[in-house]
XYZ file of C-alpha atoms in Angstrom:
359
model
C 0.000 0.000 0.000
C 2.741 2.841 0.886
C 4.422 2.070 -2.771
C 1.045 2.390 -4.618
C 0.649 5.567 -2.408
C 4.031 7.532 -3.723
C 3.257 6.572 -7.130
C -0.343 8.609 -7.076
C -0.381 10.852 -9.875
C -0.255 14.534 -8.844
C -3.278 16.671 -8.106
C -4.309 18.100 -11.543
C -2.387 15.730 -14.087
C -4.604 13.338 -15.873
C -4.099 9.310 -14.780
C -4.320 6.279 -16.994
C -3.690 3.509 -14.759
C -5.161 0.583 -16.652
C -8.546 -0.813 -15.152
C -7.984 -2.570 -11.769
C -4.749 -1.177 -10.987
C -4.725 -0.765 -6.977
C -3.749 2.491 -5.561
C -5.042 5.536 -3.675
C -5.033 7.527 -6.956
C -7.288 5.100 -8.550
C -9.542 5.122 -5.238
C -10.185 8.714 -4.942
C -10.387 10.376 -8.941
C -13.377 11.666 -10.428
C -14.327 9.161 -13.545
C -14.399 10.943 -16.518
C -17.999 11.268 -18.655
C -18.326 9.029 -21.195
C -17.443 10.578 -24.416
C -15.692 13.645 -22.729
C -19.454 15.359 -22.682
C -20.891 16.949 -19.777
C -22.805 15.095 -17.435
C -26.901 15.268 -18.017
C -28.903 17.362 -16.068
C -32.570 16.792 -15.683
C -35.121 18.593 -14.884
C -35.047 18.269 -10.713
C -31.792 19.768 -10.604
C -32.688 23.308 -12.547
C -36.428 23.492 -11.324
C -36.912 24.106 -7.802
C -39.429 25.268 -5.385
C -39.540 29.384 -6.813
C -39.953 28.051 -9.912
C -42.746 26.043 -9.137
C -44.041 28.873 -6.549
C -43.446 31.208 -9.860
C -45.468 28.991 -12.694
C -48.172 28.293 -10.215
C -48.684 32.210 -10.031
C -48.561 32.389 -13.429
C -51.003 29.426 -14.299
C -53.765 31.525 -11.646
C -52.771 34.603 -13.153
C -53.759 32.826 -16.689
C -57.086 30.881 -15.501
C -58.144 33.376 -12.687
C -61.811 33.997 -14.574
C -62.425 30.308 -15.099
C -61.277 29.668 -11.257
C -63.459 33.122 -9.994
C -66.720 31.487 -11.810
C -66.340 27.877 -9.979
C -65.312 29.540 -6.676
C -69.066 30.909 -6.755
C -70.610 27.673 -6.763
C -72.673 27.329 -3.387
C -71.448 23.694 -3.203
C -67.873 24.692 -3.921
C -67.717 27.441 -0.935
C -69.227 24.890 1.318
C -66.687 22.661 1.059
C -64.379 25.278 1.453
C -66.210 26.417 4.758
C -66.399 23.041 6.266
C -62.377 21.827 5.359
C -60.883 25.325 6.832
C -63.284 25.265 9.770
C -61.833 21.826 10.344
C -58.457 22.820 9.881
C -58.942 25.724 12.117
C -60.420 24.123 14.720
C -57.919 21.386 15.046
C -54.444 22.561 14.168
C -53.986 24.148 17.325
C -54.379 21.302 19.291
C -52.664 19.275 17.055
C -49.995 21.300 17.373
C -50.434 21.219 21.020
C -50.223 17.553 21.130
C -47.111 17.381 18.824
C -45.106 19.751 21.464
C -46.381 17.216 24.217
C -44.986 15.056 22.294
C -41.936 15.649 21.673
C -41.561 16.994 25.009
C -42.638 12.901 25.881
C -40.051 11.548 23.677
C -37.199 13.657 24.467
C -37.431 14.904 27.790
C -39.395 12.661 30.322
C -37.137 9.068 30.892
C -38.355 5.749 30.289
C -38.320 5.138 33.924
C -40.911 8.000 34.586
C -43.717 5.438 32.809
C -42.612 2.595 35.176
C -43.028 4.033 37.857
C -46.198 6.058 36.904
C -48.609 2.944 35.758
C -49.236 0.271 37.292
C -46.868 -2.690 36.462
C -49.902 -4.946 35.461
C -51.266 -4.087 31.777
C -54.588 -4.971 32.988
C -54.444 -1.923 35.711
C -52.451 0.381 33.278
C -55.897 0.557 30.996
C -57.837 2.950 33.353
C -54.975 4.691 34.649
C -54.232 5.867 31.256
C -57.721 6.415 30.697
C -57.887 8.531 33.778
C -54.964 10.658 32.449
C -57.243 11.863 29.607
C -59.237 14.146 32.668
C -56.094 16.576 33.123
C -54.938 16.833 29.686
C -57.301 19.156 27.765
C -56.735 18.380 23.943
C -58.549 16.889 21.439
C -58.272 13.780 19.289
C -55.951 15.332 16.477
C -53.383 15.901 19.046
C -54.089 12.447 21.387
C -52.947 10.800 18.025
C -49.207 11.859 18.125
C -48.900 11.692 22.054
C -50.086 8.059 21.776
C -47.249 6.849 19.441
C -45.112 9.120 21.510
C -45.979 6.935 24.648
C -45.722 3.700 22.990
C -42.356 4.524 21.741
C -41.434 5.540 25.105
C -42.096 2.421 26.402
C -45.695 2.287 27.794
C -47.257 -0.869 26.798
C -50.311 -0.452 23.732
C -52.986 -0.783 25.762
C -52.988 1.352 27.971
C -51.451 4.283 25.607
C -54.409 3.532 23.259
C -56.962 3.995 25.866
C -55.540 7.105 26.677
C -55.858 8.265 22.447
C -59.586 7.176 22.911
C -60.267 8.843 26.467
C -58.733 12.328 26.137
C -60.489 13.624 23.534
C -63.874 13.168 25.468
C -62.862 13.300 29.182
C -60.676 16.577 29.451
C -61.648 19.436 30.987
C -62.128 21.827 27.908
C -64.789 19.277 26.111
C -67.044 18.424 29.645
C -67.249 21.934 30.118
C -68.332 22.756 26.117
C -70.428 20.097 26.560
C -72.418 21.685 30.165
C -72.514 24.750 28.016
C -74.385 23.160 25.024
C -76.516 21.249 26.843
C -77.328 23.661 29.458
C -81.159 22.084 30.514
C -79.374 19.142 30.689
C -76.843 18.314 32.782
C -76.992 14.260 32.786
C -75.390 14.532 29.119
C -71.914 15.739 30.995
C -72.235 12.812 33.452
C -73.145 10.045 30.086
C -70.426 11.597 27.683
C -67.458 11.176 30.463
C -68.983 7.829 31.548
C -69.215 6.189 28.415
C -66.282 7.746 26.686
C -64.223 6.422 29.643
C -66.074 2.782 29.488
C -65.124 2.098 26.077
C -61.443 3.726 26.200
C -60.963 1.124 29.038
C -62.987 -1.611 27.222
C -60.546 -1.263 23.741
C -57.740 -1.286 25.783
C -58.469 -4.724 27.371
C -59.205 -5.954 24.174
C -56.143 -4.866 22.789
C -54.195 -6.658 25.838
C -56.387 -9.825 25.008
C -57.011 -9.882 21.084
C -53.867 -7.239 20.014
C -51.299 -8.674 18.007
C -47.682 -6.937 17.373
C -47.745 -7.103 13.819
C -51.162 -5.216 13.269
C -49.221 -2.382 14.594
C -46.067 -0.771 13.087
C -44.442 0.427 16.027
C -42.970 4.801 15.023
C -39.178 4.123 14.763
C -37.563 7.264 15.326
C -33.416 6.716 14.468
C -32.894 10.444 14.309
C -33.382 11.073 18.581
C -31.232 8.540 19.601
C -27.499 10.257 18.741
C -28.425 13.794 18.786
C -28.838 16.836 21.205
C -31.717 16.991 23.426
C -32.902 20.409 21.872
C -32.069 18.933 18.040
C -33.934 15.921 18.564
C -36.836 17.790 19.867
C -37.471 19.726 17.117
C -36.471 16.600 14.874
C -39.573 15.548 16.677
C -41.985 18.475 16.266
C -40.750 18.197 12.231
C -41.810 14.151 12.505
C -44.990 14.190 13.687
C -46.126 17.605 12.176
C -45.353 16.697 8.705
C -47.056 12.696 9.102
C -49.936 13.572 11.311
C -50.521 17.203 9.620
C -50.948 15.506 5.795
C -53.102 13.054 6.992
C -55.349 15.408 8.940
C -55.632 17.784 5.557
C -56.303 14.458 3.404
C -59.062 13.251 6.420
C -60.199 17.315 6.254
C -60.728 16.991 2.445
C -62.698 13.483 3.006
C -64.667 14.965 5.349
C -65.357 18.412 3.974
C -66.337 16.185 0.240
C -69.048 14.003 2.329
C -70.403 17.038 4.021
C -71.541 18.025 0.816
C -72.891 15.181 -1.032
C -75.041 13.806 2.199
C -78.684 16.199 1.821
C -79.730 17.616 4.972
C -83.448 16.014 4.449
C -81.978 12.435 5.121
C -81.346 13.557 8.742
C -84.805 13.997 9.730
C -86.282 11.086 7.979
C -83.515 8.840 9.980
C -84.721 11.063 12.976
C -87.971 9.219 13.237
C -86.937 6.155 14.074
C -85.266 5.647 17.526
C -82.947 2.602 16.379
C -81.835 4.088 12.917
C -81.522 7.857 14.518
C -78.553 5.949 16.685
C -76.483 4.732 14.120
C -77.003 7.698 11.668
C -75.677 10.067 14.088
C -72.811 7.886 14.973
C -72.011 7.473 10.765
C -72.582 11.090 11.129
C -69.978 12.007 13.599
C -67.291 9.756 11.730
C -68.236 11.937 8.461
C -68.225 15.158 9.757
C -65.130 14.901 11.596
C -65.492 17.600 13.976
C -63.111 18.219 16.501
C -63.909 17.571 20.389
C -64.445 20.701 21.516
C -67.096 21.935 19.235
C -68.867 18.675 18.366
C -71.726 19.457 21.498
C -72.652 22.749 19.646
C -73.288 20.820 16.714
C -75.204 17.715 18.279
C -77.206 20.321 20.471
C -78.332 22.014 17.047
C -79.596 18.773 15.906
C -82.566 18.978 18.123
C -84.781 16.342 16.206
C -82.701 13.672 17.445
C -83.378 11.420 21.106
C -80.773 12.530 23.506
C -79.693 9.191 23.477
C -78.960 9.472 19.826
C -76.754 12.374 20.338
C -74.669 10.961 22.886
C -73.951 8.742 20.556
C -72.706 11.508 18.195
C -70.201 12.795 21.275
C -68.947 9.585 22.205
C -68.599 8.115 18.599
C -66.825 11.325 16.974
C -63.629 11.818 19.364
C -62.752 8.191 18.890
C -63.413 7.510 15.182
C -63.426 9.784 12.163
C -62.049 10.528 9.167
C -59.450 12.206 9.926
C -58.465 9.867 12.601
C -58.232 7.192 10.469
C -56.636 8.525 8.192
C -53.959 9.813 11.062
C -54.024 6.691 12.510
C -53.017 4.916 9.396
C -50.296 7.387 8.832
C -48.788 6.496 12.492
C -49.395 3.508 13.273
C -49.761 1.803 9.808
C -52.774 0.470 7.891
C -53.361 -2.706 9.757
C -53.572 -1.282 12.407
C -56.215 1.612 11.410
C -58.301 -1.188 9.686
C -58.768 -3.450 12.520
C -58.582 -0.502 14.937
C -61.404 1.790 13.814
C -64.123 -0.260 12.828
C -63.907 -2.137 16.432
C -63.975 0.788 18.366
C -67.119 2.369 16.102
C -68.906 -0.638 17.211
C -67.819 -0.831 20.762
C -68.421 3.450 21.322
C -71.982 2.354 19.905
C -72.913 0.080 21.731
C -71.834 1.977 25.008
C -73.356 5.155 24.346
C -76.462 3.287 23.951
C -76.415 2.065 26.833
C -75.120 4.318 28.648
C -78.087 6.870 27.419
C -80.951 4.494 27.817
C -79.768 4.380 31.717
C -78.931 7.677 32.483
C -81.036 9.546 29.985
């Protein structure tokens, strides 16, 4: 090796050691284009994002009476209504829970969990349930704290019956909900109970039925070598750009049904007691609303049973749209599949019972 090292051509000559000669030189040159002729450039490495920002502007400047006329259909700007008022309404918590976080993943050891739940799975359920009551949030941001938690080494359970029970049990949500429902307090006592009931009810399933491989545990490589305050905001980037596109593609879902579903179905369904149940719960998965402003929205539908709209408040924080769609996007489409579809079932039949006792 040191004799193929002092023969190394000089910096700037041209080499022609014959193909697999063995030596430094012939380690470290740049190969020559074929033919002498530049290398080919393609269109990625001239175009980037001001020229794209720049053509865009000029494509609206071009078509900006064809996209004026179809921005006045009625449909059109009700769509638009209903995906930013969803977007409005739940970016700030989602933000909120993507701090929390990363604050989870970075900051608080793995020994903090241990010695905070119970050892036993089985007991861990309703503890982490509980710990929905002193975390106000709502389901867009439960999402990322979840996967947080599991990552962190709380067992799946108990850190999905905390993504189902926060949403409906914090303080912010009980209290819009006494505010909605003001000649009727009971519906503050049913939506805690029963959202709590079937947070703890998934997560014993989960401990009984769950299988690893439904879920795709978050792998996150890029915390484990870096600087507390780099891989926090390594975090914050993670989760905002995986749970923020699926929340605008669950938005745009949600925003698209709100449209094509006619308001006269509702009261038709309304009528009868059994199918006025399950169409508010489809209902609440369609409309996606966030936790905090779904009790306005079931105390406007006033031809409904009570019972019916509890079903609406329990059913809506815990499946949706736009947290399947999120769900898929962090835990993996297995997961969401078997996931959501149980819990719409289980949140059903709950809130049903639940309201036929206490309302």
């Amino acid at each position: 090796m040191t004799a193929n090292t002092d023969q190394a051509a000089p910096a700037g000559e041209p080499e022609d050691h014959p193909t697999g000669a063995v030596g430094v030189a012939t380690e470290v040159r740049e190969p020559a284009p074929t033919g002498g002729e530049p290398p080919r450039r393609w269109l990625g490495d001239r175009i980037g994002s001001v020229e794209v920002l720049a053509a865009l502007l000029i494509l609206l400047i071009i078509f900006r009476d064809p996209l004026a006329a179809a921005l006045d259909d009625p449909r059109l700007q009700t769509w638009t209504t209903v995906f930013v008022s969803i977007m409005v309404q739940a970016v700030p918590f989602l933000v909120f829970g993507v701090l929390l976080s990363a604050v989870i993943a970075v900051f608080v050891p793995r020994s903090f969990w241990a010695r905070a739940l119970p050892r036993h799975p089985a007991l861990a359920v309703p503890a982490a349930s509980a710990a929905g009551v002193v975390l106000p949030g709502c389901e867009c941001g439960s999402v990322p704290i979840a996967g947080s938690l599991i990552r962190r080494g709380v067992t799946p359970a108990a850190a999905l019956a905390f993504l189902l029970a926060a949403p409906a049990v914090n303080p912010i949500v009980l209290t819009a909900t006494a505010v909605a429902f003001p000649n009727n307090p009971e519906m503050v006592l049913a939506r805690g109970l029963a959202s709590l009931v079937v947070a703890m009810v998934m997560g014993w399933l989960w401990l009984r039925l769950g299988r690893t491989e439904w879920i795709r545990m978050p792998r996150r490589p890029e915390l484990d070598d870096a600087s507390r305050g780099r891989a926090f905001w390594a975090a914050v980037r993670h989760d905002v750009t995986h749970a923020g596109g699926f929340l605008v593609l669950g938005a745009m879902a949600a925003a698209s049904i709100n449209v094509l579903v006619p308001e006269r179905w509702l009261q038709t369904l309304a009528d009868n007691a059994w199918l006025s149940i399950l169409a508010l719960a489809l209902l609440a998965v369609l409309l996606s609303l966030c936790s905090e402003a779904d009790a306005f929205v079931a105390a406007s539908l006033s031809q409904f049973s009570l019972t019916s709209r509890l079903v609406f408040l329990v059913v809506g924080p815990m499946v949706d749209l736009k947290l399947i769609a999120m769900q898929a996007g962090v835990f993996g489409r297995r997961f969401a599949l078997r996931f959501a579809p149980t819990t719409f079932a289980v949140a059903l039949l709950v809130a049903a019972g639940v309201g036929a006792v206490l309302l």
